[in-house]
């Protein structure tokens, strides 16, 4: 990534790999969340890719808790 691109980021991204489940309403697909920041993350998957501005539900399971977040597909 170019230095100009990095300087435009509002928040620092953490380069982690976390297994998640996602879908429109049902958690029917699996992916890896990467490049995590306070405002979003990148889902790496070989499954279905949703259209731009589509809602998506993501389940993140950690060692002591599980979170379900609702977001919007941006890219």
XYZ file of N, CA and C in Angstrom:
225
model
N 0.845 -1.169 0.000
C 0.000 0.000 0.000
C 0.893 1.236 0.000
N 0.526 2.240 -0.768
C 1.345 3.443 -0.883
C 1.239 4.278 0.395
N 2.272 5.103 0.674
C 2.213 5.968 1.865
C 1.033 6.925 1.828
N 0.645 7.399 0.619
C -0.491 8.309 0.520
C -1.782 7.631 0.974
N -1.954 6.371 0.578
C -3.163 5.619 0.941
C -3.226 5.405 2.447
N -2.102 5.063 3.048
C -2.079 4.840 4.494
C -2.421 6.109 5.265
N -1.956 7.248 4.787
C -2.172 8.497 5.519
C -3.636 8.949 5.485
N -4.447 8.423 4.568
C -5.858 8.795 4.483
C -6.725 8.043 5.488
N -6.216 7.006 6.088
C -7.001 6.223 7.047
C -7.279 7.049 8.296
N -8.535 6.989 8.741
C -8.916 7.711 9.949
C -8.536 6.941 11.203
N -8.512 5.626 11.096
C -8.206 4.786 12.249
C -7.121 3.777 11.885
N -6.354 3.423 12.871
C -5.308 2.416 12.658
C -5.951 1.050 12.488
N -5.472 0.292 11.518
C -5.971 -1.061 11.301
C -5.026 -2.067 11.942
N -5.596 -3.091 12.531
C -4.832 -4.192 13.103
C -4.891 -5.364 12.136
N -3.764 -5.914 11.796
C -3.724 -7.027 10.859
C -3.799 -8.339 11.633
N -5.017 -8.764 11.887
C -5.328 -10.009 12.579
C -6.168 -10.869 11.649
N -6.298 -12.126 11.983
C -7.163 -13.043 11.239
C -8.095 -13.704 12.246
N -9.390 -13.422 12.115
C -10.388 -13.951 13.036
C -11.460 -14.665 12.219
N -11.760 -15.901 12.579
C -12.815 -16.643 11.889
C -14.173 -16.096 12.313
N -15.049 -15.853 11.329
C -16.382 -15.318 11.596
C -17.409 -16.055 10.749
N -18.675 -15.879 11.101
C -19.789 -16.350 10.266
C -20.570 -15.118 9.851
N -21.174 -15.161 8.641
C -21.898 -13.994 8.165
C -23.045 -14.382 7.236
N -23.912 -13.423 6.949
C -25.027 -13.625 6.028
C -25.905 -12.392 6.008
N -26.957 -12.433 5.188
C -27.902 -11.314 5.167
C -28.766 -11.332 6.419
N -29.404 -12.454 6.682
C -30.230 -12.611 7.883
C -29.768 -13.810 8.699
N -29.455 -14.891 8.028
C -28.942 -16.101 8.672
C -27.420 -16.103 8.586
N -26.761 -16.673 9.573
C -25.298 -16.774 9.563
C -24.918 -18.041 8.805
N -24.997 -17.981 7.467
C -24.859 -19.171 6.639
C -23.496 -19.342 5.972
N -22.603 -18.364 6.081
C -21.300 -18.450 5.433
C -20.188 -18.242 6.449
N -18.998 -18.720 6.101
C -17.819 -18.534 6.945
C -16.808 -17.672 6.208
N -16.047 -16.885 6.973
C -15.035 -16.016 6.385
C -13.950 -15.742 7.417
N -12.921 -15.051 6.983
C -11.867 -14.590 7.872
C -11.910 -13.071 7.864
N -12.065 -12.463 9.036
C -12.025 -11.003 9.154
C -10.560 -10.597 9.283
N -10.157 -9.610 8.491
C -8.783 -9.126 8.495
C -8.800 -7.601 8.505
N -7.655 -7.002 8.726
C -7.494 -5.544 8.697
C -8.582 -4.869 9.526
N -8.613 -5.160 10.794
C -9.694 -4.745 11.683
C -9.415 -3.359 12.261
N -10.426 -2.480 12.213
C -10.353 -1.169 12.840
C -11.655 -0.925 13.592
N -11.757 0.220 14.234
C -12.973 0.543 14.991
C -14.180 0.725 14.077
N -13.946 1.056 12.816
C -15.079 1.322 11.925
C -15.369 0.208 10.926
N -14.590 -0.863 10.942
C -14.891 -1.940 10.008
C -13.771 -2.952 9.869
N -13.952 -3.881 8.924
C -12.944 -4.903 8.649
C -13.177 -5.470 7.260
N -12.203 -6.199 6.783
C -12.258 -6.841 5.479
C -12.605 -8.303 5.687
N -13.625 -8.798 4.981
C -13.985 -10.216 5.047
C -13.366 -10.936 3.864
N -12.522 -11.893 4.138
C -11.900 -12.713 3.102
C -12.649 -14.036 3.038
N -13.219 -14.359 1.849
C -14.037 -15.553 1.726
C -14.057 -16.067 0.297
N -14.350 -17.328 0.145
C -14.578 -17.930 -1.163
C -16.068 -18.127 -1.401
N -16.870 -17.623 -0.502
C -18.317 -17.769 -0.576
C -18.941 -16.615 -1.354
N -20.217 -16.420 -1.153
C -20.994 -15.388 -1.820
C -20.524 -14.000 -1.403
N -20.429 -13.124 -2.393
C -20.108 -11.725 -2.138
C -21.376 -10.917 -2.377
N -21.732 -10.065 -1.438
C -22.957 -9.284 -1.538
C -22.723 -7.973 -2.271
N -23.788 -7.417 -2.811
C -23.716 -6.168 -3.567
C -23.357 -4.987 -2.653
N -22.798 -3.967 -3.259
C -22.438 -2.721 -2.583
C -23.670 -2.160 -1.863
N -23.488 -1.707 -0.639
C -24.530 -1.134 0.229
C -25.547 -2.144 0.746
N -25.275 -3.443 0.607
C -26.155 -4.471 1.168
C -25.908 -4.608 2.667
N -26.944 -4.880 3.449
C -26.725 -5.149 4.875
C -26.109 -6.538 5.053
N -25.295 -6.678 6.073
C -24.681 -7.968 6.381
C -24.594 -8.109 7.900
N -24.869 -9.315 8.387
C -24.774 -9.639 9.810
C -23.540 -10.516 9.988
N -22.703 -10.180 10.958
C -21.462 -10.915 11.197
C -21.409 -11.349 12.654
N -21.089 -12.613 12.881
C -20.914 -13.150 14.233
C -19.426 -13.346 14.475
N -18.920 -12.690 15.519
C -17.513 -12.787 15.904
C -17.458 -13.505 17.239
N -16.760 -14.631 17.268
C -16.642 -15.405 18.500
C -15.232 -15.274 19.051
N -15.141 -14.748 20.268
C -13.858 -14.602 20.942
C -13.706 -15.657 22.012
N -12.588 -15.606 22.745
C -12.347 -16.621 23.776
C -13.352 -16.588 24.925
N -13.916 -15.408 25.212
C -14.825 -15.327 26.352
C -16.202 -14.764 26.013
N -16.423 -14.378 24.741
C -17.721 -13.797 24.373
C -17.962 -13.948 22.877
N -19.219 -13.782 22.489
C -19.617 -13.779 21.082
C -20.365 -12.484 20.816
N -20.009 -11.812 19.708
C -20.645 -10.565 19.318
C -21.304 -10.745 17.969
N -22.472 -10.136 17.807
C -23.136 -10.088 16.516
C -23.238 -8.629 16.134
N -22.665 -8.300 14.976
C -22.673 -6.927 14.491
C -23.385 -6.865 13.149
N -24.041 -5.757 12.898
C -24.723 -5.523 11.631
C -23.979 -4.391 10.929
N -23.678 -4.599 9.658
C -22.938 -3.596 8.913
C -23.447 -3.487 7.490
N -22.711 -2.710 6.714
C -23.030 -2.444 5.314
C -21.809 -2.828 4.464
N -22.053 -3.519 3.353
C -20.965 -3.853 2.429
C -20.539 -2.561 1.732
N -19.252 -2.256 1.795
C -18.744 -1.019 1.198
C -17.961 -1.254 -0.084
N -17.235 -2.325 -0.182
C -16.436 -2.582 -1.397
C -16.595 -4.012 -1.818
